[in-house]
């Protein structure tokens, strides 16, 4: 039986499902889920992420986190955490970049939050030589100062979609048509969590709501407020989400999200305002990834790498630098939000 057949059977017996329920099954169903059953990254896969484009990305993040550690008095133990580490490339680049920061690695406990067994294996392999530990959720992390990074994690969390109708909202659901799955709309209802969106939307507008994100941010923020540290959250999205951003990618091209469930990456833009509001600590201004990386010195790093490279490698470094930073590539679409202790200083590259 395919995941599509299972979903059809489920909808037959229980009725239409939310976009969030659909996304959860497609991404993380233990037997059919996209992430649960494969490694989707790279040129041969379905999509490519910043750490897979260039080592410079992880190096900049690593040095920014090390600077936070220095600024906060070099705590002798802390949790170095990544949410959704994919192949483990970002963490590997972070760990390599900070080798020169005396005492940092000795103080670091490496924790990875990863739901996919296949990707956990890839991470273990990539990080051989270090001793990472895995947890299912941030609530299971130790009670220590926290230095955390999440790149393209929150866009993979399930979202619900609502269409404005007068003073209420109709949820977009997935039901059955003659030839398979189709979108439909539930009855109009009030939605407490969307009360603030009655101010900036009109009839017919679509608003997305990620139920799973707030508890994660609340937990991270509480830890930073209590024990110190910082978090860097990088993803595509904006301060406030508006419109339908639910999308599928297969082999680097957009696909129909309802086609062949479980075989394409499904994402939605991140609503950074919701993340910032849920965190019980200070947050930075939402900053474009290109600006953030430039402030951290990615151009100098690219020049240093290019100085020792042959012609082909030099061209590659220039292309990679451009992809990560240029406003027409990932520089503007991707944003960075930093979390830090109230009365503390924002992480390097970001402003209050
Ligand atoms: N950060 C990596 C991978 C991004 S893809 C990179 O930039 O390359 C999203 C990652 O989040 C994958 O590792 C996926 O398995 C993981 N993931 C998705 N939903 C998750 C959840 N609910 N809990 C834990 N990990 C999850």
XYZ file of C-alpha atoms in Angstrom, residues 20 74 87 215 338:
5
model
C -0.709 19.963 8.962
C 33.182 31.147 28.532
C 23.408 15.358 6.725
C 6.405 25.258 22.121
C 18.650 35.619 16.843
